[in-house]
Coordinates of C-alpha atoms in Angstrom, one line a residue:
X1084 CA 57.3 94.0 114.7
X1085 CA 55.4 90.7 114.5
X1086 CA 57.5 89.3 117.3
X1087 CA 56.9 92.3 119.5
X1088 CA 53.1 92.1 118.9
X1089 CA 53.2 88.4 119.8
X1090 CA 55.3 88.8 122.9
X1091 CA 53.0 91.6 124.3
X1092 CA 50.2 89.0 124.5
X1093 CA 52.3 86.6 126.5
X1094 CA 52.9 84.1 123.7
X1095 CA 56.4 83.0 122.9
X1096 CA 55.8 80.3 120.3
X1097 CA 54.1 81.1 117.0
X1098 CA 52.8 78.6 114.6
X1099 CA 54.3 80.4 111.6
X1100 CA 55.5 80.7 108.9
X1101 CA 53.2 78.6 106.7
X1102 CA 55.5 77.4 103.9
X1103 CA 52.8 75.7 101.8
X1104 CA 53.3 76.2 98.0
X1105 CA 49.6 76.5 97.0
X1106 CA 49.2 75.0 93.5
X1107 CA 45.4 75.1 93.4
X1108 CA 43.4 78.1 94.5
X1109 CA 40.3 75.9 95.3
X1110 CA 42.2 75.1 98.5
X1111 CA 40.6 76.9 101.5
X1112 CA 44.1 77.7 103.0
X1113 CA 45.4 79.4 99.8
X1114 CA 45.7 82.7 101.6
X1115 CA 48.1 81.2 104.1
X1116 CA 50.6 80.5 101.2
X1117 CA 53.0 83.2 100.0
X1118 CA 52.8 82.0 96.4
X1119 CA 52.4 79.1 94.0
X1120 CA 56.1 79.7 93.2
X1121 CA 58.5 77.7 95.5
X1122 CA 61.2 80.3 95.1
X1123 CA 59.0 83.1 96.3
X1124 CA 57.9 81.0 99.3
X1125 CA 61.6 80.2 100.0
X1126 CA 62.6 83.9 100.0
X1127 CA 60.0 84.6 102.7
X1128 CA 60.8 81.5 104.7
X1129 CA 64.2 82.4 105.8
X1130 CA 63.4 86.1 106.3
X1131 CA 60.3 85.3 108.4
X1132 CA 62.3 82.9 110.7
X1133 CA 65.1 85.4 111.1
X1134 CA 62.7 88.2 111.9
X1135 CA 60.7 86.2 114.4
X1136 CA 63.5 84.4 116.2
X1137 CA 66.3 87.0 115.9
X1138 CA 69.1 86.1 118.2
X1139 CA 66.8 84.1 120.5
X1140 CA 67.0 86.9 123.1
X1141 CA 64.3 88.7 125.0
X1142 CA 62.7 90.1 121.9
X1143 CA 62.5 86.8 120.1
X1144 CA 59.6 84.4 119.4
X1145 CA 60.1 80.7 118.5
X1146 CA 59.0 80.0 114.9
X1147 CA 57.3 76.9 113.7
X1148 CA 57.5 76.2 109.9
X1149 CA 54.4 74.3 108.7
X1150 CA 52.9 72.1 107.4
X1151 CA 55.4 69.3 106.5
X1152 CA 55.0 68.6 103.6
X1153 CA 53.1 69.0 100.3
X1154 CA 49.8 70.4 101.7
X1155 CA 49.6 73.0 99.0
X1156 CA 49.7 70.4 96.2
X1157 CA 46.6 68.3 97.0
X1158 CA 44.5 67.3 94.1
X1159 CA 41.5 69.6 93.6
X1160 CA 42.8 71.8 96.4
X1161 CA 41.1 69.6 99.1
X1162 CA 42.2 70.5 102.6
X1163 CA 43.9 67.6 104.3
X1164 CA 43.8 65.8 101.0
X1165 CA 46.1 63.8 98.7
X1166 CA 49.3 65.1 97.1
X1167 CA 50.3 62.6 94.4
X1168 CA 53.8 63.5 93.2
X1169 CA 57.1 61.8 92.5
X1170 CA 59.7 62.3 95.3
X1171 CA 61.9 64.6 93.2
X1172 CA 58.9 66.8 92.4
X1173 CA 57.8 66.9 96.0
X1174 CA 61.4 68.0 97.0
X1175 CA 61.7 70.6 94.2
X1176 CA 58.4 72.3 94.8
X1177 CA 57.3 71.7 98.4
X1178 CA 60.5 71.0 100.4
X1179 CA 62.5 73.9 98.9
X1180 CA 61.1 76.6 101.4
X1181 CA 62.0 74.3 104.4
X1182 CA 65.6 74.3 103.4
X1183 CA 65.7 78.1 103.8
X1184 CA 63.8 77.9 107.1
X1185 CA 66.2 75.3 108.5
X1186 CA 69.2 77.3 107.3
X1187 CA 67.8 80.3 109.2
X1188 CA 67.6 78.2 112.4
X1189 CA 63.9 77.5 112.7
X1190 CA 63.4 75.7 116.0
X1191 CA 60.2 73.7 115.3
X1192 CA 58.3 72.2 112.4
X1193 CA 54.6 71.1 112.3
X1194 CA 53.4 68.1 110.3
X1195 CA 50.7 68.4 107.7
X1196 CA 47.2 66.8 107.9
X1197 CA 47.6 65.9 104.2
X1198 CA 48.9 62.7 102.5
X1199 CA 51.7 62.1 100.1
X1200 CA 51.1 59.2 97.6
X1201 CA 48.4 57.8 99.9
X1202 CA 50.3 57.9 103.2
X1203 CA 49.3 60.4 105.9
X1204 CA 52.2 62.7 106.7
X1205 CA 51.6 62.3 110.4
X1206 CA 52.6 58.6 110.0
X1207 CA 55.2 58.9 107.3
X1208 CA 58.6 57.8 108.8
X1209 CA 60.3 58.4 105.5
X1210 CA 59.2 62.1 105.3
X1211 CA 59.5 62.9 109.0
X1212 CA 62.6 61.0 110.1
X1213 CA 64.5 59.9 107.0
X1214 CA 64.2 63.1 105.1
X1215 CA 63.6 65.9 107.6
X1216 CA 65.6 64.8 110.6
X1217 CA 68.3 62.8 108.9
X1218 CA 68.8 64.0 105.3
X1219 CA 68.0 67.7 106.0
X1220 CA 69.6 67.6 109.4
X1221 CA 66.8 69.4 111.2
X1222 CA 67.7 69.3 114.9
X1223 CA 64.7 71.1 116.4
X1224 CA 61.5 69.3 117.4
X1225 CA 58.6 68.2 115.3
X1226 CA 55.0 68.8 116.5
X1227 CA 51.8 67.3 115.3
X1228 CA 48.9 69.4 114.1
X1229 CA 45.8 69.7 116.3
X1230 CA 44.5 66.2 116.8
X1231 CA 46.7 65.3 113.8
X1232 CA 47.4 61.7 114.7
X1233 CA 43.6 60.9 114.7
X1234 CA 43.8 60.8 110.9
X1235 CA 46.1 57.7 111.2
X1236 CA 43.5 55.4 112.7
X1237 CA 40.2 55.4 114.6
X1238 CA 42.1 53.4 117.2
X1239 CA 44.1 56.0 119.3
X1240 CA 46.5 53.4 120.7
X1241 CA 47.4 52.4 117.2
X1242 CA 47.6 56.0 116.0
X1243 CA 50.0 56.9 118.9
X1244 CA 52.4 54.2 117.9
X1245 CA 52.4 55.1 114.3
X1246 CA 52.9 58.8 115.0
X1247 CA 55.7 58.4 117.5
X1248 CA 57.6 55.9 115.4
X1249 CA 57.2 58.2 112.4
X1250 CA 59.3 60.8 114.3
X1251 CA 56.8 63.2 115.8
X1252 CA 58.3 64.6 119.1
X1253 CA 55.4 66.6 120.5
X1254 CA 51.6 66.1 120.1
X1255 CA 48.8 68.6 120.1
X1256 CA 46.2 66.4 121.8
X1257 CA 43.6 68.7 123.3
X1258 CA 41.0 66.2 124.5
X1259 CA 42.5 62.8 124.8
X1260 CA 46.0 63.6 126.2
X1261 CA 45.6 61.4 129.3
X1262 CA 44.8 58.4 127.0
X1263 CA 47.8 59.3 124.8
X1264 CA 50.1 59.2 127.8
X1265 CA 48.9 55.9 128.9
X1266 CA 49.0 54.4 125.4
X1267 CA 52.5 55.7 124.9
X1268 CA 53.6 54.0 128.2
X1269 CA 52.0 50.8 127.0
X1270 CA 53.9 51.0 123.7
X1271 CA 57.2 51.4 125.5
X1272 CA 56.4 48.5 127.9
X1273 CA 55.5 46.2 125.0
X1274 CA 58.5 47.4 122.9
X1275 CA 56.5 48.7 120.0
X1276 CA 58.1 52.1 120.6
X1277 CA 61.8 52.1 121.5
X1278 CA 63.1 54.1 124.4
X1279 CA 65.7 55.6 122.0
X1280 CA 62.8 57.2 120.1
X1281 CA 61.5 58.8 123.4
X1282 CA 65.1 59.9 124.2
X1283 CA 65.3 61.6 120.8
X1284 CA 62.1 63.4 121.3
X1285 CA 63.0 64.6 124.8
X1286 CA 66.4 65.7 123.7
X1287 CA 65.0 67.8 120.9
X1288 CA 62.3 69.4 123.0
X1289 CA 64.7 70.3 125.9
X1290 CA 67.3 71.5 123.4
X1291 CA 64.9 74.0 121.9
X1292 CA 63.7 75.2 125.3
X1293 CA 67.3 75.7 126.4
X1294 CA 68.3 77.4 123.1
X1295 CA 65.4 79.8 123.6
X1296 CA 66.3 80.4 127.2
X1297 CA 62.9 79.3 128.5
X1298 CA 64.3 77.9 131.8
X1299 CA 65.9 81.3 132.6
X1300 CA 63.1 83.6 131.7
X1301 CA 60.3 84.8 134.0
X1302 CA 56.7 83.8 133.4
X1303 CA 55.2 85.6 130.4
X1304 CA 53.2 88.1 132.5
X1305 CA 56.4 89.2 134.3
X1306 CA 58.5 89.8 131.2
X1307 CA 59.3 93.3 130.0
X1308 CA 57.5 92.7 126.8
X1309 CA 54.2 91.8 128.5
X1310 CA 51.4 94.2 127.6
X1311 CA 54.0 96.5 126.1
X1312 CA 52.8 100.0 125.1
X1313 CA 53.9 99.4 121.5
X1314 CA 51.1 96.7 121.1
X1315 CA 48.8 98.0 118.4
X1316 CA 50.6 101.3 118.4
X1317 CA 51.1 103.8 115.7
X1318 CA 54.5 102.6 114.6
X1319 CA 53.3 99.1 114.1
X1320 CA 50.1 100.2 112.4
X1321 CA 52.1 102.3 110.0
X1322 CA 54.2 99.3 109.0
X1323 CA 50.9 97.3 108.5
X1324 CA 49.6 100.2 106.3
X1325 CA 52.8 100.1 104.2
X1326 CA 52.3 96.3 103.7
X1327 CA 48.8 97.0 102.4
X1328 CA 50.1 99.6 99.9
X1329 CA 52.7 97.2 98.6
X1330 CA 50.5 94.2 98.3
X1331 CA 47.8 95.7 96.2
X1332 CA 47.8 94.5 92.6
X1333 CA 46.2 96.6 89.8
X1334 CA 44.6 94.3 87.2
X1335 CA 42.7 96.8 85.1
X1336 CA 42.9 100.6 84.6
X1337 CA 41.0 101.6 81.5
X1338 CA 41.3 105.2 80.4
X1339 CA 43.7 105.9 83.3
X1340 CA 40.7 106.1 85.7
X1341 CA 43.2 105.7 88.5
X1342 CA 44.6 107.5 90.4
X1343 CA 41.6 109.4 91.6
X1344 CA 41.3 113.1 92.4
X1345 CA 40.6 113.8 96.1
X1346 CA 38.1 116.4 95.2
X1347 CA 36.1 114.0 93.0
X1348 CA 32.5 113.2 94.0
X1349 CA 33.0 109.5 94.9
X1350 CA 30.3 107.0 95.7
X1351 CA 31.6 104.1 97.8
X1352 CA 29.5 100.9 98.0
X1353 CA 29.8 97.1 98.5
X1354 CA 29.5 94.6 101.4
X1355 CA 33.3 94.8 102.0
X1356 CA 33.7 98.5 101.9
X1357 CA 33.1 99.2 105.6
X1358 CA 34.0 96.0 107.3
X1359 CA 37.4 95.5 109.0
X1360 CA 36.4 92.0 109.9
X1361 CA 36.1 91.0 106.3
X1362 CA 39.4 92.7 105.5
X1363 CA 41.2 90.5 108.0
X1364 CA 39.6 87.2 106.9
X1365 CA 39.8 83.9 108.8
X1366 CA 41.9 83.1 111.8
X1367 CA 41.3 86.7 113.2
X1368 CA 39.7 86.9 116.6
X1369 CA 37.9 83.6 115.8
X1370 CA 38.7 80.5 113.8
X1371 CA 36.4 81.5 110.9
X1372 CA 37.0 85.2 111.3
X1373 CA 34.6 87.9 112.2
X1374 CA 32.4 90.6 110.6
X1375 CA 32.0 94.3 111.2
X1376 CA 34.2 97.1 112.5
X1377 CA 33.6 96.8 116.2
X1378 CA 35.5 93.5 116.8
X1379 CA 38.6 94.8 115.1
X1380 CA 39.5 97.8 117.4
X1381 CA 41.7 100.5 115.9
X1382 CA 42.6 100.6 112.2
X1383 CA 40.4 101.7 109.4
X1384 CA 38.0 100.1 107.0
X1385 CA 38.5 100.9 103.3
X1386 CA 35.6 103.3 103.4
X1387 CA 37.0 105.0 106.5
X1388 CA 40.4 105.4 104.8
X1389 CA 38.8 106.9 101.7
X1390 CA 36.6 109.2 103.7
X1391 CA 39.5 110.5 105.7
X1392 CA 41.2 112.0 102.5
X1393 CA 38.3 112.6 100.1
X1394 CA 35.8 115.0 101.6
X1395 CA 33.3 114.6 98.8
X1396 CA 33.1 110.8 99.1
X1397 CA 29.8 109.3 100.3
X1398 CA 28.9 105.8 101.4
X1399 CA 26.0 104.2 99.7
X1400 CA 25.8 100.9 101.7
X1401 CA 26.1 97.5 100.2
X1402 CA 23.8 97.8 97.1
X1403 CA 24.8 101.1 95.6
X1404 CA 21.2 102.1 94.9
X1405 CA 21.9 105.8 95.6
X1406 CA 24.0 106.1 92.4
X1407 CA 23.2 109.4 90.6
X1408 CA 25.4 110.6 87.7
X1409 CA 24.5 114.2 88.6
X1410 CA 26.0 113.8 92.1
X1411 CA 28.7 111.2 91.5
X1412 CA 31.7 111.3 89.2
X1413 CA 33.0 107.8 90.0
X1414 CA 32.2 104.9 92.2
X1415 CA 34.3 102.4 94.2
X1416 CA 32.7 99.1 94.9
X1417 CA 34.4 96.8 97.4
X1418 CA 33.4 93.2 96.6
X1419 CA 34.6 89.6 97.3
X1420 CA 34.7 86.7 99.7
X1421 CA 33.6 86.5 103.4
X1422 CA 36.0 85.2 106.0
X1423 CA 36.8 81.4 106.2
X1424 CA 39.6 79.2 107.5
X1425 CA 40.9 75.7 106.7
X1426 CA 38.5 73.1 105.2
X1427 CA 35.4 75.3 105.3
X1428 CA 37.2 77.6 102.8
X1429 CA 37.6 74.9 100.2
X1430 CA 35.9 75.3 96.8
X1431 CA 34.5 71.9 95.7
X1432 CA 32.6 71.3 92.5
X1433 CA 31.0 68.2 93.9
X1434 CA 31.4 65.2 96.2
X1435 CA 33.1 63.2 93.5
X1436 CA 36.4 64.8 94.2
X1437 CA 36.1 63.8 97.9
X1438 CA 35.4 60.2 96.9
X1439 CA 38.4 60.3 94.6
X1440 CA 40.7 61.7 97.3
X1441 CA 39.5 59.4 100.0
X1442 CA 40.1 56.3 97.8
X1443 CA 43.7 57.3 97.5
X1444 CA 44.5 57.8 101.2
X1445 CA 45.5 55.2 103.7
X1446 CA 43.9 56.9 106.7
X1447 CA 41.0 59.2 107.5
X1448 CA 39.9 62.3 105.6
X1449 CA 38.0 64.9 107.5
X1450 CA 35.4 66.5 105.2
X1451 CA 33.7 69.9 106.1
X1452 CA 31.1 71.8 104.3
X1453 CA 32.9 73.9 101.6
X1454 CA 32.7 77.6 101.2
X1455 CA 31.3 77.3 97.7
X1456 CA 31.0 75.0 94.7
X1457 CA 32.5 77.5 92.3
X1458 CA 35.4 80.0 92.1
X1459 CA 33.1 82.3 90.0
X1460 CA 32.3 85.3 92.2
X1461 CA 29.1 86.1 90.2
X1462 CA 27.7 82.7 91.3
X1463 CA 29.0 82.5 94.8
X1464 CA 28.2 86.2 95.6
X1465 CA 25.8 87.5 92.9
X1466 CA 25.1 90.6 95.1
X1467 CA 28.5 92.0 94.2
X1468 CA 27.9 92.0 90.4
X1469 CA 24.4 93.4 91.0
X1470 CA 25.8 96.3 93.0
X1471 CA 28.3 97.1 90.2
X1472 CA 25.5 97.0 87.6
X1473 CA 23.2 99.2 89.8
X1474 CA 25.9 101.8 89.4
X1475 CA 27.2 101.3 85.9
X1476 CA 23.6 101.3 84.5
X1477 CA 23.5 105.0 85.6
X1478 CA 26.6 105.8 83.5
X1479 CA 28.9 106.1 86.5
X1480 CA 32.4 104.5 86.0
X1481 CA 33.3 101.9 88.6
X1482 CA 36.5 100.8 90.2
X1483 CA 36.2 97.4 91.9
X1484 CA 38.3 96.4 94.8
X1485 CA 38.3 92.7 95.5
X1486 CA 38.7 91.4 99.1
X1487 CA 39.6 87.7 98.9
X1488 CA 42.0 85.1 100.2
X1489 CA 42.8 83.9 96.6
X1490 CA 42.3 84.7 92.9
X1491 CA 38.7 84.3 91.8
X1492 CA 36.9 84.0 88.5
X1493 CA 35.8 87.6 88.0
X1494 CA 35.3 87.8 84.3
X1495 CA 31.9 89.4 84.5
X1496 CA 33.0 91.9 87.1
X1497 CA 36.1 92.8 85.1
X1498 CA 34.0 93.4 82.0
X1499 CA 31.7 95.9 83.8
X1500 CA 34.3 98.1 85.5
X1501 CA 36.9 100.6 84.4
X1502 CA 39.4 99.7 87.1
X1503 CA 40.0 96.5 89.1
X1504 CA 42.3 96.0 92.2
X1505 CA 43.1 92.8 94.0
X1506 CA 43.5 93.8 97.6
X1507 CA 43.7 90.3 99.0
X1508 CA 43.1 90.4 102.8
X1509 CA 44.6 93.7 103.7
X1510 CA 44.0 93.5 107.5
X1511 CA 43.0 96.3 109.8
X1512 CA 44.7 99.2 108.0
X1513 CA 42.4 100.0 105.1
X1514 CA 43.9 103.5 104.9
X1515 CA 46.7 101.8 102.9
X1516 CA 44.3 101.2 100.1
X1517 CA 43.4 104.9 100.0
X1518 CA 47.1 105.8 99.9
X1519 CA 47.4 104.2 96.5
X1520 CA 43.9 105.1 95.1
X1521 CA 44.7 108.8 95.2
X1522 CA 48.2 108.5 93.8
X1523 CA 50.3 109.2 97.0
X1524 CA 52.0 105.9 96.1
X1525 CA 52.0 103.8 92.9
X1526 CA 51.1 100.2 92.6
X1527 CA 54.1 97.9 93.2
X1528 CA 52.3 94.6 93.8
X1529 CA 52.6 91.7 91.4
X1530 CA 50.5 88.5 91.4
X1531 CA 52.1 85.7 93.5
X1532 CA 49.5 83.3 92.1
X1533 CA 48.2 83.0 88.5
X1534 CA 44.6 84.1 88.0
X1535 CA 42.0 81.5 86.8
X1536 CA 40.3 82.2 83.5
X1537 CA 37.3 80.1 84.0
X1538 CA 35.6 78.3 86.9
X1539 CA 35.3 75.2 84.8
X1540 CA 38.9 75.2 83.7
X1541 CA 41.7 73.2 85.4
X1542 CA 43.1 75.1 88.4
X1543 CA 46.0 72.7 89.2
X1544 CA 49.1 74.6 88.3
X1545 CA 51.1 71.5 87.6
X1546 CA 48.7 70.0 85.0
X1547 CA 49.2 70.2 81.3
X1548 CA 46.9 72.7 79.6
X1549 CA 46.7 75.1 82.6
X1550 CA 46.0 78.5 81.0
X1551 CA 45.4 81.4 83.5
X1552 CA 43.8 84.7 82.7
X1553 CA 46.7 86.6 84.3
X1554 CA 50.1 85.0 84.9
X1555 CA 52.0 84.9 88.1
X1556 CA 54.0 88.1 88.2
X1557 CA 51.3 90.3 86.5
X1558 CA 50.5 93.7 87.8
X1559 CA 50.0 97.2 86.3
X1560 CA 51.3 100.5 87.4
X1561 CA 50.1 104.1 86.9

């Protein structure tokens, strides 16, 4: 289905799957990771590649496993930061998913912005050539990330030489591509880049294009898949709705408040209750995501999904100030994060962690303003807790639904409510949440990440003394 949706837009190469094993939820790209557990990520890696590429026929899309390697293990969860691990630990945790992707025949792999033991991955010949190409026998081509070689040196001529010799075959160079070409020619002329290195890159790129049949296919707009009627259609939306149902994790259900009765007088509130843009998160329609229902055409917000099956439900807006125990039996408050992507999604307690990371890296570290300075939702979004308290102070029991790209410290919110659901970033099909709220389906989701107990506590999974509130694998049922 994902391949069909991609092909309908005219795209035939997808920068997915992301095989990061996120070990610190302060990282702004945590939601791109399947899990903190390498075995879970591995299980998705092969399945995703097979589903996307298939038999490399007309219904296939080229996959790109990313980002090689260790980006999910950076200290303090700093995007593009430093992963300090012994080689055997890097292999056990962060390379494991790539083995499954390569076995499944992934055609391309993208290099990470991050560093391993001080060396930027874009310039690391050991990781890119010795390990990935030679030891793991990956025979597709390796692509840089967007402007990735610029992290190697402020001197683009020098950066080009380092990146090419490291083993990168194709470069995403949006602005300085003419300079890159001239600098590469100069490196070849001066002998600082061997022609055999260029031959290897050309062979790999052409081999992938031939394997995919790119030279025999019509232009994307003329292919049978272009603008296909199935794009955004009911069958695809039903599958997305099923994914929502199966990904929800029930963290609290005091007194069996869930499932709800459709005839109950339900008050729905919260900033994320009627916002498809917030449900989708970052990298949707825009780099940093979007807000509101209008930009995300089709689908349903969580409020729309509830209202469709519960005729007595009413929407109170964001603050829940209409709460009345005479008129309402129960309330649903949809809380959580706002959309973000990449570095702007980082949680950083202070600039000291950036100074620490920068001092360990041989290269450049791009620093963007972080989403917040704390994982504690009550501090980053105090309006959510206030909405809950506006309602519980009236004696109405509350079920909280958390929209977020990662686990957050929600101790205060948990203490206030009778039920708590981690809905992650459910996407456009909010109706899937209602399917489970009213008992048409039971909860089946389990945490793929452990849940932090305290914003001041250590969130680095690998560190001694790490003690989460909920362990990876936790999840209640009715």
